[in-house]
Amino acid sequence: MFAPTSEAELSEVVAGLSAAVRVLGGGTRGFVRGGDDVLSVAKLSGVSLYEPGALTLVAAAGTPLSEVETMLAGEGQRLAFEPMDHRVLLGTAGEPTLGGAVSANVSGPRRVAVGACRDFALGVRFVDGTGRVLMNGGRVMKNVTGYDLVKLLSGSYGTLGVLSEVSLKVLPVPETELTLVLDGQDCSQAVAAMSEALGSPYEVTGAAHVSGKTYLRLEGFEAAVRERFGKLRSALKAHGEGGEIGAEASVKLWRDIRDVRGLSEHGFVAKTSLRPSAQPAMLAALNEAFEVQVQLDWGGGLAWVGADMDNANAQDLLMFLQDYSAKSGGHTTLIKGPDVGPVFQPETAGVARLSDAVRQKFDPLKRLNPNLMSASS
Amino acid sequence: MQMPTPNPETLANKQALRERLEAVLGKRGVIADERELKAYECDALTAYRCAPLLVILPESTEQVSAALKVCHEMRVPVVPRGAGTSLAGGAMPSADSVVLGVARMNAVLESDYADRIVKVQTGRTNLSVTGAVEADGFFYAPDPSSQLACAIAGNIAMNSGGAHCLKYGVTTNNLLGVTLVLMDGEVVELGGAHMDAGGLDLLGLICGSEGQLGVVTEATLRIVPKPEGAGPVLIGFDSNEVAGACVSDIIKAGILPVAIEFMDRVLIEVCEEFAKAGYPDCEALLIVEVEGSDAAIEHQLGLIKEITERHNPVAFRVAESADQAARIWAGRKAAFSAVGRISDYMCLDGTIPVSQLPYVLKRIGELSKQYGLGVGNVFHAGDGNMHPLIMYDANKPGDLETCEAMGADVLKLCVEVGGCLTGEHGVGIEKRDLMSDQFAPDDLDVQMAMKDVFDPMWLLNAAKVFPLDASQSRREAE
């Protein structure tokens, strides 16, 4: 295992590689597979700049997320994109890192309201597959100077470069939160209710459907949240009575939704990202053919599909989800389960060609996570 | 402004090119008349002009693809153009180029309120995207000052921002999918109506690539529900430092306004004279806007008042009516026109960490004295995006050059304090040669390598964004 302790050392290590490596942060997210040697960034750690008044934080890629979150909480701030803790679902051990969250563009329930992890990434420093130390973006919130490689690196799973440092925009923690719950809905009714809620002016910051219950989160100043809660409840009357979940229980509920705790017992878990209105038809067809458990997030835009089945059936299930996604213009990623097919959604020929060519520019020798994302030509 | 020498062969082939383009676009789709071409010789950076060889105005993705294929085969440079409102020269042609204008592609293809998206052809103007959905309670959030005129195509090319992006983000945060036509005519779909990328985030790379990687003909945009209400407040201070500290305190207190705008004395006076907005006589002015129900607005304004009072404001005016709110914004929105009325000016766009605000304003004041040119400051204070307006006299020989030199010093200052050259206007030709101040050669090289992927012959908008000497070997490769 390689475990460089500085960016310069990381650059030397990568430049000196004679074979491919698996790039890891805390190794909790389970994406990186295969038998290659490990390159860990866990020892590149520490927050180098935090300006609460500018809503900006800069830290080394291996900094534990918990350390970042504790520091932000001290100033009443947080990572608004609500990164999932994969340990709950995957049963992995270790410490999730900031670089890992950015590399996998891990975005939780609040994505539907405030944006994904990549939308909060302001700058990156990284080492490409040849050992060059590169930077893009910076630490300011508005920056259109040159091409935006920050978005490209976010969600590239270490295939373009090894992150050494990231700058993020952070946001204040609201005074309080309340959740409206609608009971006894099927997926189709849930998507309709969530769409109506997200289309209302009441600033819903979470819209999920778990085990027949639909949850809608409101955050903000106490009095305002209370007022919006009342308005949202009456606006959604046609969808059911609507119960209330208070702040403390709400925080816990959304942490479980974020971590997909409800599906953690399943051996197979995939996530399917479609436009919300396409999801009910997909789920109806899915339920016809397979026995699955489903959790919806992002107002229906994201379906988590859990199942327990033998490998042959799991392969059919993954193929079903990826075929359906291809037809309706979305994608499916395998999050947990045996090696039964492509982890990532196969891309159309044109996009695959461009992606491969981009990858070739960053990592011409195929040193970094070569088995991840689209197969390189 | 140095530009590559036009290729004499391309100039000589004009007639043949025109015929081939007319064959795919019809006569109506090709402009070759010298007088008509003059209308395309510059964008909103009017100091630099050059008429193109031809202008084409395709009406569909298929036509864009067919026309680009022709240009690719004949190795003719193409300059994509939205509405021509770029302040950075992003749409300025070269003499041997074809300008591809998207103005005739302005349809709304789909609006879906359940999925909260609108799909448009990219010639559509920013404000008319909102116009198509506002009756149903939605709007498209990015709001560049030119939103009445600017096209979505240009917004995507420059990753445009606006006054309200502190809460809603800039173009890249509100763009879900594009139809992209590559220089060789290939059509690629990136993203869609869903919320994230399944593979590499190529959409994120395209947004802000200044028309150098492909021509975006259709875009799926996120729309958001209109807030229950909005309320601006006007706050005056007797120094820039205090105003800057107040901005920081408001943000630290957990209030997230949709906009925080800052004007210095020069701009306050010029705008007041022009717009009669009723601005107080002071050194620095903040316009802070919050959103929500009446009660929520009142609560947030109460908190802002409490914070502000610790900084001894010389004025604190809450808008009591829609009319008063409009008046508070009137001066700010007229800022560029108000300065334009009294002087020629160059508008800069550097971004700085908010904490560096007082220092940077002081340094700009010193540079103003050193160069002997007046400067006014107006900017988006919440996110540190500055807009210093340097005033000069276009009729006075040498004044433009002095102004450019001072502008370069201001932008270098922004980089020096941890910021960047441009927050929302783009690099274009204007800041092209300053890129080496922000990026090391390798950092520029990896960006240019992306252009190698999408446009290997460097035909699309090639003499922009990167310093000419840095891109030379790629542009001139056979």
mmCIF file of N, CA and C in Angstrom, chain B residues 104-156:
data_model
loop_
_atom_site.group_PDB
_atom_site.id
_atom_site.type_symbol
_atom_site.label_atom_id
_atom_site.label_comp_id
_atom_site.label_asym_id
_atom_site.label_seq_id
_atom_site.Cartn_x
_atom_site.Cartn_y
_atom_site.Cartn_z
ATOM 1 N N ARG B 104 -32.255 32.188 -34.096
ATOM 2 C CA ARG B 104 -33.517 31.676 -34.645
ATOM 3 C C ARG B 104 -34.020 30.422 -33.946
ATOM 4 N N MET B 105 -33.218 29.908 -33.050
ATOM 5 C CA MET B 105 -33.650 28.722 -32.295
ATOM 6 C C MET B 105 -34.067 29.179 -30.901
ATOM 7 N N ASN B 106 -35.348 29.520 -30.756
ATOM 8 C CA ASN B 106 -35.753 30.086 -29.464
ATOM 9 C C ASN B 106 -37.025 29.474 -28.900
ATOM 10 N N ALA B 107 -37.336 28.248 -29.335
ATOM 11 C CA ALA B 107 -38.593 27.635 -28.891
ATOM 12 C C ALA B 107 -38.475 27.037 -27.488
ATOM 13 N N VAL B 108 -39.601 27.008 -26.797
ATOM 14 C CA VAL B 108 -39.708 26.210 -25.575
ATOM 15 C C VAL B 108 -40.163 24.830 -26.024
ATOM 16 N N LEU B 109 -39.385 23.800 -25.753
ATOM 17 C CA LEU B 109 -39.691 22.466 -26.245
ATOM 18 C C LEU B 109 -40.546 21.673 -25.264
ATOM 19 N N GLU B 110 -40.379 21.968 -23.985
ATOM 20 C CA GLU B 110 -41.137 21.227 -22.983
ATOM 21 C C GLU B 110 -41.092 21.982 -21.666
ATOM 22 N N SER B 111 -42.249 22.121 -20.984
ATOM 23 C CA SER B 111 -42.155 22.532 -19.583
ATOM 24 C C SER B 111 -42.911 21.505 -18.755
ATOM 25 N N ASP B 112 -42.277 21.079 -17.679
ATOM 26 C CA ASP B 112 -42.858 20.027 -16.850
ATOM 27 C C ASP B 112 -42.765 20.475 -15.391
ATOM 28 N N TYR B 113 -43.911 20.830 -14.815
ATOM 29 C CA TYR B 113 -43.892 21.366 -13.450
ATOM 30 C C TYR B 113 -43.751 20.273 -12.406
ATOM 31 N N ALA B 114 -44.167 19.048 -12.739
ATOM 32 C CA ALA B 114 -43.992 17.949 -11.783
ATOM 33 C C ALA B 114 -42.496 17.667 -11.605
ATOM 34 N N ASP B 115 -41.753 17.704 -12.717
ATOM 35 C CA ASP B 115 -40.311 17.459 -12.644
ATOM 36 C C ASP B 115 -39.515 18.752 -12.475
ATOM 37 N N ARG B 116 -40.199 19.883 -12.518
ATOM 38 C CA ARG B 116 -39.598 21.213 -12.339
ATOM 39 C C ARG B 116 -38.455 21.455 -13.326
ATOM 40 N N ILE B 117 -38.762 21.227 -14.604
ATOM 41 C CA ILE B 117 -37.771 21.498 -15.641
ATOM 42 C C ILE B 117 -38.423 22.222 -16.825
ATOM 43 N N VAL B 118 -37.606 22.917 -17.578
ATOM 44 C CA VAL B 118 -38.051 23.457 -18.851
ATOM 45 C C VAL B 118 -36.944 23.153 -19.861
ATOM 46 N N LYS B 119 -37.355 22.701 -21.043
ATOM 47 C CA LYS B 119 -36.370 22.409 -22.075
ATOM 48 C C LYS B 119 -36.554 23.430 -23.188
ATOM 49 N N VAL B 120 -35.477 24.113 -23.541
ATOM 50 C CA VAL B 120 -35.566 25.186 -24.536
ATOM 51 C C VAL B 120 -34.482 25.049 -25.592
ATOM 52 N N GLN B 121 -34.736 25.649 -26.744
ATOM 53 C CA GLN B 121 -33.647 25.871 -27.684
ATOM 54 C C GLN B 121 -32.831 27.033 -27.129
ATOM 55 N N THR B 122 -31.529 27.010 -27.369
ATOM 56 C CA THR B 122 -30.670 27.914 -26.600
ATOM 57 C C THR B 122 -30.612 29.350 -27.105
ATOM 58 N N GLY B 123 -31.278 29.639 -28.223
ATOM 59 C CA GLY B 123 -31.332 31.032 -28.657
ATOM 60 C C GLY B 123 -32.339 31.826 -27.836
ATOM 61 N N ARG B 124 -33.100 31.143 -27.030
ATOM 62 C CA ARG B 124 -34.103 31.814 -26.210
ATOM 63 C C ARG B 124 -33.413 32.705 -25.178
ATOM 64 N N THR B 125 -34.007 33.861 -24.919
ATOM 65 C CA THR B 125 -33.381 34.767 -23.951
ATOM 66 C C THR B 125 -33.640 34.289 -22.528
ATOM 67 N N ASN B 126 -32.736 34.662 -21.657
ATOM 68 C CA ASN B 126 -32.818 34.266 -20.251
ATOM 69 C C ASN B 126 -34.173 34.635 -19.647
ATOM 70 N N LEU B 127 -34.553 35.904 -19.802
ATOM 71 C CA LEU B 127 -35.783 36.361 -19.144
ATOM 72 C C LEU B 127 -37.030 35.679 -19.718
ATOM 73 N N SER B 128 -36.988 35.331 -21.014
ATOM 74 C CA SER B 128 -38.168 34.714 -21.609
ATOM 75 C C SER B 128 -38.302 33.240 -21.224
ATOM 76 N N VAL B 129 -37.257 32.661 -20.647
ATOM 77 C CA VAL B 129 -37.418 31.318 -20.063
ATOM 78 C C VAL B 129 -38.330 31.448 -18.851
ATOM 79 N N THR B 130 -38.018 32.415 -18.001
ATOM 80 C CA THR B 130 -38.906 32.691 -16.873
ATOM 81 C C THR B 130 -40.295 33.071 -17.374
ATOM 82 N N GLY B 131 -40.329 33.868 -18.427
ATOM 83 C CA GLY B 131 -41.618 34.298 -18.991
ATOM 84 C C GLY B 131 -42.517 33.122 -19.364
ATOM 85 N N ALA B 132 -41.890 32.012 -19.787
ATOM 86 C CA ALA B 132 -42.668 30.858 -20.232
ATOM 87 C C ALA B 132 -43.259 30.070 -19.067
ATOM 88 N N VAL B 133 -42.739 30.264 -17.862
ATOM 89 C CA VAL B 133 -43.206 29.431 -16.740
ATOM 90 C C VAL B 133 -43.751 30.233 -15.559
ATOM 91 N N GLU B 134 -43.654 31.566 -15.619
ATOM 92 C CA GLU B 134 -43.991 32.341 -14.410
ATOM 93 C C GLU B 134 -45.482 32.379 -14.103
ATOM 94 N N ALA B 135 -46.304 32.249 -15.146
ATOM 95 C CA ALA B 135 -47.748 32.243 -14.883
ATOM 96 C C ALA B 135 -48.120 31.042 -14.018
ATOM 97 N N ASP B 136 -47.301 30.006 -14.053
ATOM 98 C CA ASP B 136 -47.566 28.819 -13.253
ATOM 99 C C ASP B 136 -46.765 28.790 -11.954
ATOM 100 N N GLY B 137 -46.183 29.943 -11.608
ATOM 101 C CA GLY B 137 -45.552 30.055 -10.296
ATOM 102 C C GLY B 137 -44.089 29.662 -10.234
ATOM 103 N N PHE B 138 -43.424 29.539 -11.390
ATOM 104 C CA PHE B 138 -42.017 29.138 -11.398
ATOM 105 C C PHE B 138 -41.134 30.211 -12.032
ATOM 106 N N PHE B 139 -39.826 30.100 -11.831
ATOM 107 C CA PHE B 139 -38.901 30.965 -12.549
ATOM 108 C C PHE B 139 -37.568 30.261 -12.752
ATOM 109 N N TYR B 140 -36.802 30.780 -13.721
ATOM 110 C CA TYR B 140 -35.441 30.295 -13.958
ATOM 111 C C TYR B 140 -34.511 31.222 -13.190
ATOM 112 N N ALA B 141 -33.709 30.656 -12.272
ATOM 113 C CA ALA B 141 -33.056 31.484 -11.257
ATOM 114 C C ALA B 141 -31.869 32.357 -11.708
ATOM 115 N N PRO B 142 -30.909 31.848 -12.488
ATOM 116 C CA PRO B 142 -29.774 32.726 -12.810
ATOM 117 C C PRO B 142 -30.232 34.011 -13.516
ATOM 118 N N ASP B 143 -29.772 35.144 -13.007
ATOM 119 C CA ASP B 143 -30.304 36.425 -13.512
ATOM 120 C C ASP B 143 -29.207 37.430 -13.842
ATOM 121 N N PRO B 144 -28.409 37.161 -14.877
ATOM 122 C CA PRO B 144 -27.406 38.162 -15.268
ATOM 123 C C PRO B 144 -28.075 39.502 -15.585
ATOM 124 N N SER B 145 -27.335 40.598 -15.386
ATOM 125 C CA SER B 145 -27.922 41.931 -15.608
ATOM 126 C C SER B 145 -28.474 42.076 -17.016
ATOM 127 N N SER B 146 -27.895 41.325 -17.966
ATOM 128 C CA SER B 146 -28.328 41.442 -19.359
ATOM 129 C C SER B 146 -29.484 40.508 -19.666
ATOM 130 N N GLN B 147 -30.212 40.055 -18.649
ATOM 131 C CA GLN B 147 -31.145 38.942 -18.850
ATOM 132 C C GLN B 147 -32.276 39.216 -19.839
ATOM 133 N N LEU B 148 -32.554 40.463 -20.080
ATOM 134 C CA LEU B 148 -33.584 40.792 -21.072
ATOM 135 C C LEU B 148 -33.115 40.405 -22.478
ATOM 136 N N ALA B 149 -31.827 40.519 -22.711
ATOM 137 C CA ALA B 149 -31.290 40.303 -24.057
ATOM 138 C C ALA B 149 -30.481 39.024 -24.220
ATOM 139 N N CYS B 150 -29.785 38.601 -23.177
ATOM 140 C CA CYS B 150 -28.821 37.518 -23.349
ATOM 141 C C CYS B 150 -29.496 36.170 -23.581
ATOM 142 N N ALA B 151 -28.827 35.306 -24.331
ATOM 143 C CA ALA B 151 -29.401 34.010 -24.684
ATOM 144 C C ALA B 151 -28.878 32.911 -23.763
ATOM 145 N N ILE B 152 -29.677 31.868 -23.605
ATOM 146 C CA ILE B 152 -29.283 30.725 -22.777
ATOM 147 C C ILE B 152 -27.974 30.114 -23.306
ATOM 148 N N ALA B 153 -27.801 30.122 -24.624
ATOM 149 C CA ALA B 153 -26.567 29.577 -25.213
ATOM 150 C C ALA B 153 -25.335 30.271 -24.620
ATOM 151 N N GLY B 154 -25.398 31.590 -24.556
ATOM 152 C CA GLY B 154 -24.284 32.358 -24.000
ATOM 153 C C GLY B 154 -24.167 32.162 -22.498
ATOM 154 N N ASN B 155 -25.308 32.039 -21.807
ATOM 155 C CA ASN B 155 -25.294 31.788 -20.357
ATOM 156 C C ASN B 155 -24.554 30.484 -20.060
ATOM 157 N N ILE B 156 -24.806 29.465 -20.893
ATOM 158 C CA ILE B 156 -24.145 28.173 -20.690
ATOM 159 C C ILE B 156 -22.659 28.291 -21.029
#
